[in-house]
Short mmCIF file of N, CA and C in Angstrom, two decimals:
data_model
loop_
_atom_site.label_atom_id
_atom_site.label_comp_id
_atom_site.label_asym_id
_atom_site.label_seq_id
_atom_site.Cartn_x
_atom_site.Cartn_y
_atom_site.Cartn_z
N ASN A 1062 -28.39 -42.40 53.40
CA ASN A 1062 -28.71 -43.21 54.56
C ASN A 1062 -28.48 -44.69 54.32
N ALA A 1063 -28.34 -45.10 53.06
CA ALA A 1063 -28.21 -46.53 52.77
C ALA A 1063 -26.78 -46.93 52.43
N ARG A 1064 -25.88 -45.99 52.25
CA ARG A 1064 -24.50 -46.32 51.88
C ARG A 1064 -23.77 -46.95 53.06
N PRO A 1065 -23.30 -48.19 52.92
CA PRO A 1065 -22.63 -48.86 54.03
C PRO A 1065 -21.36 -48.13 54.49
N ASP A 1066 -20.62 -47.54 53.54
CA ASP A 1066 -19.41 -46.85 53.95
C ASP A 1066 -19.72 -45.61 54.77
N LEU A 1067 -20.78 -44.90 54.42
CA LEU A 1067 -21.17 -43.72 55.19
C LEU A 1067 -21.73 -44.12 56.56
N ILE A 1068 -22.46 -45.22 56.61
CA ILE A 1068 -22.95 -45.73 57.89
C ILE A 1068 -21.78 -46.08 58.79
N ALA A 1069 -20.73 -46.67 58.21
CA ALA A 1069 -19.54 -47.03 59.00
C ALA A 1069 -18.83 -45.78 59.52
N TYR A 1070 -18.75 -44.75 58.68
CA TYR A 1070 -18.13 -43.50 59.14
C TYR A 1070 -18.93 -42.90 60.29
N ARG A 1071 -20.24 -42.91 60.17
CA ARG A 1071 -21.07 -42.35 61.24
C ARG A 1071 -20.95 -43.17 62.52
N ALA A 1072 -20.86 -44.49 62.38
CA ALA A 1072 -20.67 -45.32 63.57
C ALA A 1072 -19.30 -45.05 64.21
N GLY A 1073 -18.30 -44.80 63.37
CA GLY A 1073 -16.98 -44.43 63.90
C GLY A 1073 -17.01 -43.11 64.65
N GLN A 1074 -17.81 -42.18 64.15
CA GLN A 1074 -17.94 -40.90 64.85
C GLN A 1074 -18.62 -41.10 66.20
N LEU A 1075 -19.66 -41.91 66.25
CA LEU A 1075 -20.32 -42.19 67.53
C LEU A 1075 -19.36 -42.88 68.50
N ARG A 1076 -18.54 -43.77 67.97
CA ARG A 1076 -17.58 -44.44 68.85
C ARG A 1076 -16.56 -43.46 69.40
N SER A 1077 -16.10 -42.54 68.56
CA SER A 1077 -15.10 -41.57 69.04
C SER A 1077 -15.72 -40.65 70.10
N GLU A 1078 -16.99 -40.32 69.96
CA GLU A 1078 -17.65 -39.53 71.00
C GLU A 1078 -17.79 -40.33 72.29
N ALA A 1079 -18.05 -41.62 72.16
CA ALA A 1079 -18.12 -42.48 73.35
C ALA A 1079 -16.74 -42.62 73.99
N ASP A 1080 -15.68 -42.59 73.18
CA ASP A 1080 -14.33 -42.65 73.74
C ASP A 1080 -14.02 -41.41 74.58
N VAL A 1081 -14.55 -40.26 74.16
CA VAL A 1081 -14.36 -39.04 74.96
C VAL A 1081 -15.03 -39.20 76.32
N ILE A 1082 -16.25 -39.70 76.32
CA ILE A 1082 -16.97 -39.91 77.58
C ILE A 1082 -16.21 -40.91 78.46
N ASN A 1083 -15.70 -41.97 77.83
CA ASN A 1083 -14.95 -42.98 78.58
C ASN A 1083 -13.66 -42.39 79.15
N ALA A 1084 -12.96 -41.58 78.37
CA ALA A 1084 -11.71 -40.98 78.86
C ALA A 1084 -11.98 -40.04 80.02
N ARG A 1085 -13.07 -39.30 79.96
CA ARG A 1085 -13.43 -38.43 81.09
C ARG A 1085 -13.76 -39.26 82.33
N ALA A 1086 -14.42 -40.39 82.13
CA ALA A 1086 -14.78 -41.24 83.26
C ALA A 1086 -13.54 -41.89 83.87
N GLN A 1087 -12.49 -42.06 83.08
CA GLN A 1087 -11.27 -42.68 83.58
C GLN A 1087 -10.40 -41.73 84.40
N ARG A 1088 -10.85 -40.48 84.56
CA ARG A 1088 -10.09 -39.53 85.39
C ARG A 1088 -9.98 -40.02 86.83
N PHE A 1089 -11.02 -40.65 87.28
CA PHE A 1089 -11.06 -41.09 88.67
C PHE A 1089 -10.86 -42.60 88.72
N SER A 1090 -10.01 -43.01 89.63
CA SER A 1090 -9.77 -44.44 89.81
C SER A 1090 -10.98 -45.08 90.48
N ASP A 1091 -10.97 -46.37 90.46
CA ASP A 1091 -12.06 -47.10 91.09
C ASP A 1091 -11.97 -46.99 92.62
N VAL A 1092 -13.09 -47.05 93.25
CA VAL A 1092 -13.19 -47.02 94.71
C VAL A 1092 -13.39 -48.46 95.17
N TYR A 1093 -12.59 -48.88 96.16
CA TYR A 1093 -12.68 -50.25 96.66
C TYR A 1093 -13.18 -50.24 98.10
N LEU A 1094 -14.11 -51.08 98.41
CA LEU A 1094 -14.64 -51.25 99.75
C LEU A 1094 -14.02 -52.51 100.36
N LEU A 1095 -13.46 -52.35 101.55
CA LEU A 1095 -12.85 -53.46 102.26
C LEU A 1095 -13.69 -53.81 103.49
N TYR A 1096 -13.87 -55.11 103.70
CA TYR A 1096 -14.60 -55.55 104.88
C TYR A 1096 -13.97 -56.84 105.36
N GLN A 1097 -13.60 -56.84 106.59
CA GLN A 1097 -13.07 -58.05 107.21
C GLN A 1097 -14.02 -58.43 108.34
N PRO A 1098 -14.74 -59.50 108.21
CA PRO A 1098 -15.77 -59.83 109.19
C PRO A 1098 -15.22 -60.28 110.55
N TYR A 1099 -14.04 -60.90 110.58
CA TYR A 1099 -13.55 -61.41 111.86
C TYR A 1099 -12.03 -61.45 111.77
N THR A 1100 -11.37 -60.75 112.68
CA THR A 1100 -9.91 -60.71 112.69
C THR A 1100 -9.43 -60.96 114.11
N PHE A 1101 -8.44 -61.82 114.25
CA PHE A 1101 -7.82 -62.07 115.55
C PHE A 1101 -6.42 -61.48 115.51
N GLN A 1102 -6.11 -60.63 116.48
CA GLN A 1102 -4.80 -60.03 116.56
C GLN A 1102 -4.11 -60.55 117.82
N ASP A 1103 -3.02 -61.24 117.62
CA ASP A 1103 -2.28 -61.82 118.75
C ASP A 1103 -1.31 -60.77 119.30
N ASN A 1104 -1.57 -60.32 120.51
CA ASN A 1104 -0.71 -59.31 121.15
C ASN A 1104 0.12 -59.90 122.30
N THR A 1105 0.29 -61.21 122.34
CA THR A 1105 1.01 -61.83 123.45
C THR A 1105 2.48 -61.47 123.46
N PHE A 1106 3.07 -61.15 122.35
CA PHE A 1106 4.49 -60.78 122.35
C PHE A 1106 4.72 -59.44 123.04
N GLN A 1107 3.66 -58.63 123.17
CA GLN A 1107 3.75 -57.37 123.90
C GLN A 1107 3.27 -57.53 125.35
N GLY A 1108 2.86 -58.70 125.66
CA GLY A 1108 2.38 -58.97 127.01
C GLY A 1108 0.94 -58.54 127.19
N LEU A 1109 0.22 -58.39 126.10
CA LEU A 1109 -1.19 -58.00 126.16
C LEU A 1109 -2.06 -59.16 125.73
N LYS A 1110 -3.30 -58.95 125.98
CA LYS A 1110 -4.29 -59.96 125.63
C LYS A 1110 -4.60 -59.87 124.13
N GLY A 1111 -4.89 -60.99 123.46
CA GLY A 1111 -5.29 -61.01 122.06
C GLY A 1111 -6.63 -60.31 121.86
N ALA A 1112 -6.82 -59.76 120.66
CA ALA A 1112 -8.04 -58.99 120.42
C ALA A 1112 -8.76 -59.53 119.18
N TYR A 1113 -10.05 -59.43 119.23
CA TYR A 1113 -10.90 -59.78 118.09
C TYR A 1113 -11.49 -58.49 117.55
N SER A 1114 -11.52 -58.38 116.21
CA SER A 1114 -12.05 -57.12 115.67
C SER A 1114 -12.70 -57.36 114.31
N TYR A 1115 -13.39 -56.34 113.89
CA TYR A 1115 -14.00 -56.27 112.57
C TYR A 1115 -13.40 -55.04 111.88
N ALA A 1116 -13.29 -55.10 110.56
CA ALA A 1116 -12.69 -53.96 109.85
C ALA A 1116 -13.56 -53.58 108.66
N LEU A 1117 -13.67 -52.30 108.45
CA LEU A 1117 -14.38 -51.76 107.30
C LEU A 1117 -13.55 -50.59 106.78
N GLY A 1118 -13.30 -50.57 105.46
CA GLY A 1118 -12.47 -49.52 104.92
C GLY A 1118 -12.79 -49.22 103.47
N VAL A 1119 -12.32 -48.07 103.02
CA VAL A 1119 -12.50 -47.63 101.64
C VAL A 1119 -11.14 -47.22 101.11
N THR A 1120 -10.83 -47.65 99.87
CA THR A 1120 -9.59 -47.27 99.22
C THR A 1120 -9.92 -46.42 98.00
N VAL A 1121 -9.37 -45.21 97.98
CA VAL A 1121 -9.61 -44.29 96.87
C VAL A 1121 -8.27 -43.69 96.47
N ALA A 1122 -7.97 -43.71 95.16
CA ALA A 1122 -6.78 -43.03 94.66
C ALA A 1122 -7.20 -41.65 94.21
N LEU A 1123 -6.57 -40.63 94.75
CA LEU A 1123 -6.92 -39.25 94.40
C LEU A 1123 -6.10 -38.81 93.19
N PRO A 1124 -6.77 -38.30 92.17
CA PRO A 1124 -6.05 -37.87 90.96
C PRO A 1124 -5.48 -36.46 91.12
N LEU A 1125 -4.35 -36.35 91.77
CA LEU A 1125 -3.75 -35.03 91.97
C LEU A 1125 -2.95 -34.59 90.75
N PHE A 1126 -2.13 -35.47 90.21
CA PHE A 1126 -1.28 -35.10 89.08
C PHE A 1126 -1.74 -35.73 87.78
N ASN A 1127 -2.23 -36.94 87.85
CA ASN A 1127 -2.66 -37.63 86.64
C ASN A 1127 -4.18 -37.63 86.61
N ARG A 1128 -4.75 -36.73 85.84
CA ARG A 1128 -6.21 -36.66 85.71
C ARG A 1128 -6.63 -37.11 84.30
N ASN A 1129 -5.77 -37.91 83.68
CA ASN A 1129 -6.06 -38.49 82.36
C ASN A 1129 -6.21 -37.41 81.29
N GLN A 1130 -5.52 -36.28 81.47
CA GLN A 1130 -5.68 -35.17 80.53
C GLN A 1130 -5.24 -35.55 79.12
N GLY A 1131 -4.16 -36.31 79.00
CA GLY A 1131 -3.65 -36.68 77.68
C GLY A 1131 -4.63 -37.54 76.91
N ASN A 1132 -5.19 -38.53 77.57
CA ASN A 1132 -6.16 -39.41 76.90
C ASN A 1132 -7.44 -38.67 76.57
N ILE A 1133 -7.85 -37.76 77.44
CA ILE A 1133 -9.07 -36.98 77.16
C ILE A 1133 -8.84 -36.10 75.94
N LEU A 1134 -7.70 -35.42 75.87
CA LEU A 1134 -7.40 -34.56 74.73
C LEU A 1134 -7.31 -35.36 73.45
N ARG A 1135 -6.64 -36.51 73.51
CA ARG A 1135 -6.54 -37.35 72.32
C ARG A 1135 -7.92 -37.81 71.86
N ALA A 1136 -8.77 -38.21 72.79
CA ALA A 1136 -10.13 -38.65 72.43
C ALA A 1136 -10.93 -37.51 71.82
N LYS A 1137 -10.77 -36.29 72.36
CA LYS A 1137 -11.48 -35.13 71.79
C LYS A 1137 -11.00 -34.85 70.37
N LEU A 1138 -9.69 -34.92 70.16
CA LEU A 1138 -9.15 -34.68 68.81
C LEU A 1138 -9.62 -35.75 67.83
N ASN A 1139 -9.66 -36.99 68.29
CA ASN A 1139 -10.16 -38.06 67.42
C ASN A 1139 -11.64 -37.84 67.08
N ALA A 1140 -12.42 -37.40 68.06
CA ALA A 1140 -13.85 -37.14 67.80
C ALA A 1140 -14.01 -35.99 66.82
N GLU A 1141 -13.21 -34.96 66.96
CA GLU A 1141 -13.28 -33.82 66.04
C GLU A 1141 -12.88 -34.24 64.63
N GLN A 1142 -11.82 -35.01 64.53
CA GLN A 1142 -11.38 -35.50 63.24
C GLN A 1142 -12.44 -36.41 62.60
N SER A 1143 -13.07 -37.24 63.39
CA SER A 1143 -14.13 -38.12 62.88
C SER A 1143 -15.30 -37.31 62.35
N LYS A 1144 -15.62 -36.21 63.05
CA LYS A 1144 -16.72 -35.35 62.59
C LYS A 1144 -16.41 -34.77 61.21
N TYR A 1145 -15.17 -34.31 61.02
CA TYR A 1145 -14.78 -33.75 59.71
C TYR A 1145 -14.74 -34.82 58.63
N GLU A 1146 -14.29 -36.02 58.98
CA GLU A 1146 -14.26 -37.11 58.01
C GLU A 1146 -15.67 -37.48 57.56
N VAL A 1147 -16.60 -37.52 58.49
CA VAL A 1147 -17.99 -37.83 58.13
C VAL A 1147 -18.54 -36.75 57.21
N ALA A 1148 -18.30 -35.49 57.53
CA ALA A 1148 -18.79 -34.39 56.69
C ALA A 1148 -18.20 -34.46 55.29
N ASN A 1149 -16.90 -34.73 55.19
CA ASN A 1149 -16.27 -34.86 53.87
C ASN A 1149 -16.81 -36.05 53.11
N HIS A 1150 -17.02 -37.14 53.80
CA HIS A 1150 -17.55 -38.33 53.12
C HIS A 1150 -18.99 -38.10 52.67
N GLU A 1151 -19.78 -37.38 53.45
CA GLU A 1151 -21.15 -37.06 53.03
C GLU A 1151 -21.13 -36.21 51.76
N LYS A 1152 -20.22 -35.24 51.70
CA LYS A 1152 -20.10 -34.43 50.48
C LYS A 1152 -19.70 -35.29 49.28
N GLN A 1153 -18.78 -36.23 49.51
CA GLN A 1153 -18.36 -37.11 48.42
C GLN A 1153 -19.52 -38.00 47.95
N VAL A 1154 -20.33 -38.47 48.87
CA VAL A 1154 -21.48 -39.30 48.50
C VAL A 1154 -22.47 -38.48 47.68
N ILE A 1155 -22.71 -37.24 48.08
CA ILE A 1155 -23.62 -36.36 47.32
C ILE A 1155 -23.09 -36.16 45.91
N TYR A 1156 -21.79 -35.92 45.80
CA TYR A 1156 -21.18 -35.74 44.48
C TYR A 1156 -21.31 -37.01 43.65
N ASP A 1157 -21.04 -38.17 44.26
CA ASP A 1157 -21.15 -39.45 43.55
C ASP A 1157 -22.57 -39.67 43.03
N VAL A 1158 -23.56 -39.35 43.85
CA VAL A 1158 -24.96 -39.54 43.44
C VAL A 1158 -25.31 -38.58 42.30
N GLN A 1159 -24.87 -37.34 42.39
CA GLN A 1159 -25.16 -36.38 41.33
C GLN A 1159 -24.53 -36.81 40.01
N GLU A 1160 -23.30 -37.27 40.06
CA GLU A 1160 -22.62 -37.74 38.85
C GLU A 1160 -23.32 -38.97 38.28
N ALA A 1161 -23.73 -39.87 39.14
CA ALA A 1161 -24.42 -41.08 38.68
C ALA A 1161 -25.77 -40.74 38.04
N VAL A 1162 -26.48 -39.79 38.63
CA VAL A 1162 -27.76 -39.36 38.05
C VAL A 1162 -27.53 -38.72 36.68
N ARG A 1163 -26.50 -37.88 36.58
CA ARG A 1163 -26.20 -37.22 35.30
C ARG A 1163 -25.86 -38.26 34.24
N GLU A 1164 -25.02 -39.22 34.58
CA GLU A 1164 -24.65 -40.26 33.62
C GLU A 1164 -25.87 -41.11 33.24
N TYR A 1165 -26.72 -41.41 34.21
CA TYR A 1165 -27.92 -42.19 33.93
C TYR A 1165 -28.83 -41.45 32.96
N GLU A 1166 -29.05 -40.16 33.19
CA GLU A 1166 -29.93 -39.38 32.32
C GLU A 1166 -29.36 -39.28 30.91
N LEU A 1167 -28.05 -39.08 30.80
CA LEU A 1167 -27.43 -39.00 29.47
C LEU A 1167 -27.53 -40.33 28.73
N SER A 1168 -27.24 -41.41 29.41
CA SER A 1168 -27.30 -42.72 28.74
C SER A 1168 -28.74 -43.09 28.39
N ARG A 1169 -29.67 -42.71 29.23
CA ARG A 1169 -31.09 -42.97 28.94
C ARG A 1169 -31.53 -42.20 27.71
N ALA A 1170 -31.13 -40.93 27.62
CA ALA A 1170 -31.48 -40.12 26.44
C ALA A 1170 -30.86 -40.71 25.18
N SER A 1171 -29.65 -41.23 25.28
CA SER A 1171 -28.99 -41.84 24.13
C SER A 1171 -29.75 -43.09 23.67
N VAL A 1172 -30.16 -43.92 24.61
CA VAL A 1172 -30.90 -45.14 24.25
C VAL A 1172 -32.24 -44.78 23.62
N ILE A 1173 -32.93 -43.80 24.18
CA ILE A 1173 -34.22 -43.38 23.62
C ILE A 1173 -34.05 -42.83 22.21
N GLU A 1174 -32.99 -42.05 21.99
CA GLU A 1174 -32.74 -41.50 20.65
C GLU A 1174 -32.47 -42.62 19.66
N PHE A 1175 -31.69 -43.61 20.06
CA PHE A 1175 -31.44 -44.74 19.17
C PHE A 1175 -32.75 -45.45 18.84
N ARG A 1176 -33.59 -45.69 19.84
CA ARG A 1176 -34.84 -46.43 19.60
C ARG A 1176 -35.82 -45.66 18.73
N ARG A 1177 -35.94 -44.36 18.95
CA ARG A 1177 -36.96 -43.57 18.25
C ARG A 1177 -36.51 -43.06 16.90
N GLU A 1178 -35.23 -42.71 16.76
CA GLU A 1178 -34.81 -42.03 15.54
C GLU A 1178 -33.76 -42.78 14.74
N VAL A 1179 -32.67 -43.15 15.36
CA VAL A 1179 -31.51 -43.65 14.62
C VAL A 1179 -31.78 -45.02 14.01
N ILE A 1180 -32.27 -45.96 14.79
CA ILE A 1180 -32.50 -47.31 14.26
C ILE A 1180 -33.61 -47.31 13.20
N PRO A 1181 -34.77 -46.66 13.43
CA PRO A 1181 -35.76 -46.65 12.36
C PRO A 1181 -35.26 -45.99 11.06
N ALA A 1182 -34.48 -44.92 11.18
CA ALA A 1182 -33.94 -44.28 9.98
C ALA A 1182 -32.96 -45.20 9.27
N SER A 1183 -32.12 -45.87 9.99
CA SER A 1183 -31.16 -46.79 9.40
C SER A 1183 -31.87 -47.99 8.76
N ARG A 1184 -32.93 -48.45 9.43
CA ARG A 1184 -33.71 -49.56 8.87
C ARG A 1184 -34.37 -49.15 7.54
N LYS A 1185 -34.88 -47.91 7.45
CA LYS A 1185 -35.48 -47.43 6.20
C LYS A 1185 -34.46 -47.38 5.08
N VAL A 1186 -33.25 -46.92 5.41
CA VAL A 1186 -32.19 -46.87 4.39
C VAL A 1186 -31.85 -48.28 3.93
N ARG A 1187 -31.73 -49.20 4.85
CA ARG A 1187 -31.40 -50.58 4.49
C ARG A 1187 -32.52 -51.19 3.64
N ASP A 1188 -33.78 -50.99 4.06
CA ASP A 1188 -34.90 -51.56 3.31
C ASP A 1188 -35.02 -50.95 1.93
N ALA A 1189 -34.75 -49.66 1.82
CA ALA A 1189 -34.79 -49.00 0.49
C ALA A 1189 -33.69 -49.57 -0.40
N ALA A 1190 -32.51 -49.81 0.14
CA ALA A 1190 -31.43 -50.41 -0.64
C ALA A 1190 -31.79 -51.82 -1.07
N TYR A 1191 -32.49 -52.54 -0.21
CA TYR A 1191 -32.92 -53.90 -0.55
C TYR A 1191 -33.94 -53.87 -1.70
N ARG A 1192 -34.89 -52.94 -1.60
CA ARG A 1192 -35.90 -52.84 -2.67
C ARG A 1192 -35.26 -52.43 -3.99
N ARG A 1193 -34.29 -51.51 -3.94
CA ARG A 1193 -33.62 -51.10 -5.18
C ARG A 1193 -32.84 -52.28 -5.77
N TRP A 1194 -32.20 -53.07 -4.90
CA TRP A 1194 -31.47 -54.23 -5.42
C TRP A 1194 -32.44 -55.25 -6.00
N GLN A 1195 -33.58 -55.51 -5.32
CA GLN A 1195 -34.57 -56.46 -5.82
C GLN A 1195 -35.17 -55.99 -7.13
N GLY A 1196 -35.29 -54.66 -7.27
CA GLY A 1196 -35.85 -54.11 -8.50
C GLY A 1196 -34.83 -54.03 -9.62
N GLY A 1197 -33.57 -54.37 -9.33
CA GLY A 1197 -32.55 -54.36 -10.35
C GLY A 1197 -31.93 -52.98 -10.58
N GLU A 1198 -32.22 -52.02 -9.75
CA GLU A 1198 -31.70 -50.68 -9.93
C GLU A 1198 -30.24 -50.56 -9.49
N THR A 1199 -29.83 -51.32 -8.47
CA THR A 1199 -28.47 -51.23 -7.95
C THR A 1199 -27.89 -52.62 -7.81
N SER A 1200 -26.60 -52.66 -7.50
CA SER A 1200 -25.94 -53.95 -7.32
C SER A 1200 -26.12 -54.41 -5.86
N ILE A 1201 -25.80 -55.65 -5.66
CA ILE A 1201 -25.92 -56.22 -4.32
C ILE A 1201 -24.91 -55.60 -3.36
N LEU A 1202 -23.82 -55.05 -3.88
CA LEU A 1202 -22.81 -54.42 -3.03
C LEU A 1202 -23.38 -53.21 -2.29
N GLU A 1203 -24.22 -52.45 -2.95
CA GLU A 1203 -24.84 -51.31 -2.27
C GLU A 1203 -25.77 -51.79 -1.15
N TYR A 1204 -26.47 -52.87 -1.39
CA TYR A 1204 -27.31 -53.43 -0.33
C TYR A 1204 -26.45 -53.92 0.82
N PHE A 1205 -25.33 -54.58 0.52
CA PHE A 1205 -24.42 -55.04 1.57
C PHE A 1205 -23.86 -53.87 2.38
N ASP A 1206 -23.55 -52.79 1.68
CA ASP A 1206 -23.06 -51.59 2.39
C ASP A 1206 -24.14 -51.05 3.33
N ALA A 1207 -25.38 -50.99 2.85
CA ALA A 1207 -26.49 -50.51 3.68
C ALA A 1207 -26.72 -51.45 4.86
N GLN A 1208 -26.61 -52.75 4.63
CA GLN A 1208 -26.77 -53.73 5.71
C GLN A 1208 -25.64 -53.57 6.74
N GLN A 1209 -24.42 -53.34 6.25
CA GLN A 1209 -23.29 -53.14 7.15
C GLN A 1209 -23.48 -51.89 8.00
N GLU A 1210 -23.97 -50.81 7.40
CA GLU A 1210 -24.23 -49.59 8.16
C GLU A 1210 -25.33 -49.81 9.20
N TYR A 1211 -26.35 -50.58 8.83
CA TYR A 1211 -27.42 -50.91 9.77
C TYR A 1211 -26.85 -51.73 10.94
N ASN A 1212 -26.00 -52.70 10.64
CA ASN A 1212 -25.39 -53.52 11.69
C ASN A 1212 -24.53 -52.65 12.62
N ASP A 1213 -23.81 -51.68 12.04
CA ASP A 1213 -23.01 -50.78 12.87
C ASP A 1213 -23.89 -49.95 13.80
N VAL A 1214 -25.03 -49.49 13.29
CA VAL A 1214 -25.95 -48.71 14.12
C VAL A 1214 -26.50 -49.58 15.26
N VAL A 1215 -26.87 -50.81 14.96
CA VAL A 1215 -27.38 -51.72 15.99
C VAL A 1215 -26.29 -52.01 17.01
N SER A 1216 -25.06 -52.16 16.56
CA SER A 1216 -23.94 -52.38 17.48
C SER A 1216 -23.75 -51.18 18.40
N LYS A 1217 -23.84 -49.98 17.85
CA LYS A 1217 -23.73 -48.77 18.67
C LYS A 1217 -24.91 -48.68 19.65
N TYR A 1218 -26.08 -49.11 19.21
CA TYR A 1218 -27.24 -49.12 20.10
C TYR A 1218 -27.01 -50.08 21.27
N ARG A 1219 -26.46 -51.24 20.97
CA ARG A 1219 -26.18 -52.20 22.04
C ARG A 1219 -25.11 -51.66 23.00
N ASP A 1220 -24.13 -50.97 22.45
CA ASP A 1220 -23.12 -50.32 23.31
C ASP A 1220 -23.77 -49.28 24.21
N ALA A 1221 -24.73 -48.52 23.63
CA ALA A 1221 -25.44 -47.52 24.43
C ALA A 1221 -26.27 -48.20 25.52
N LEU A 1222 -26.86 -49.35 25.22
CA LEU A 1222 -27.61 -50.10 26.23
C LEU A 1222 -26.68 -50.57 27.36
N VAL A 1223 -25.50 -51.03 27.00
CA VAL A 1223 -24.54 -51.47 28.02
C VAL A 1223 -24.13 -50.29 28.88
N ARG A 1224 -23.85 -49.14 28.26
CA ARG A 1224 -23.50 -47.94 29.03
C ARG A 1224 -24.66 -47.55 29.96
N HIS A 1225 -25.89 -47.69 29.46
CA HIS A 1225 -27.05 -47.34 30.28
C HIS A 1225 -27.19 -48.31 31.46
N ARG A 1226 -26.99 -49.59 31.24
CA ARG A 1226 -27.07 -50.55 32.34
C ARG A 1226 -25.95 -50.29 33.37
N ASN A 1227 -24.77 -49.95 32.87
CA ASN A 1227 -23.67 -49.60 33.79
C ASN A 1227 -24.01 -48.33 34.57
N ALA A 1228 -24.66 -47.38 33.92
CA ALA A 1228 -25.07 -46.15 34.61
C ALA A 1228 -26.12 -46.47 35.67
N MET A 1229 -27.01 -47.41 35.37
CA MET A 1229 -28.01 -47.83 36.37
C MET A 1229 -27.31 -48.47 37.57
N LEU A 1230 -26.33 -49.32 37.30
CA LEU A 1230 -25.58 -49.96 38.38
C LEU A 1230 -24.82 -48.92 39.19
N ASP A 1231 -24.19 -47.96 38.51
CA ASP A 1231 -23.46 -46.90 39.22
C ASP A 1231 -24.40 -46.07 40.09
N LEU A 1232 -25.58 -45.80 39.59
CA LEU A 1232 -26.55 -45.03 40.37
C LEU A 1232 -26.99 -45.81 41.61
N ASN A 1233 -27.31 -47.07 41.43
CA ASN A 1233 -27.70 -47.90 42.57
C ASN A 1233 -26.56 -48.01 43.59
N THR A 1234 -25.33 -48.12 43.09
CA THR A 1234 -24.17 -48.21 43.97
C THR A 1234 -23.96 -46.90 44.71
N ALA A 1235 -24.10 -45.78 44.00
CA ALA A 1235 -23.89 -44.47 44.63
C ALA A 1235 -24.92 -44.19 45.71
N VAL A 1236 -26.15 -44.63 45.48
CA VAL A 1236 -27.20 -44.40 46.47
C VAL A 1236 -27.09 -45.41 47.62
N GLY A 1237 -26.65 -46.61 47.30
CA GLY A 1237 -26.49 -47.63 48.33
C GLY A 1237 -27.66 -48.58 48.41
N THR A 1238 -28.62 -48.40 47.55
CA THR A 1238 -29.78 -49.30 47.51
C THR A 1238 -30.29 -49.30 46.08
N ARG A 1239 -31.16 -50.22 45.77
CA ARG A 1239 -31.67 -50.32 44.41
C ARG A 1239 -32.79 -49.30 44.20
N VAL A 1240 -32.50 -48.29 43.38
CA VAL A 1240 -33.50 -47.28 43.08
C VAL A 1240 -33.97 -47.37 41.63
N VAL A 1241 -33.13 -47.97 40.78
CA VAL A 1241 -33.47 -48.13 39.36
C VAL A 1241 -33.45 -49.62 39.07
N PRO A 1242 -34.60 -50.18 38.69
CA PRO A 1242 -34.63 -51.63 38.42
C PRO A 1242 -33.88 -52.02 37.16
#
């Protein structure tokens, strides 16, 4: 209900239905009422006396051959096509939302796993390497390797956060309103 593109498709469908009603109404021409309040008719050339009169009339075009059938049929076909386009677009929106939800859930699970398991485990390995180096058990190169691995894990965590934020944006876009802050 919040997707602007779907709202536009639905408005287009309503317009095409209104075009059908308009085409049906155009079958009949307009009716014109004529009124002449005062008319002088000079009949002296016929040897008669001039006359004063009033006139009232109606003009109607009868639709014997042209009943706007072509425009009515075209409007009906456009309305039918609009109905199918709206239905297809609604299905596409449902699919987009389902895909966005799936991606959001996967990226959220990835971020949670990094926070709860991967980063703390990597930090323990790095800290243990630091303690071994401080205790003189290993060289500083092993500590540097552990630090580099920790930095790689943090970098992957940040990438997972970016993917999660993009998934949040995709979900909000698919729904058409902000559902995930």
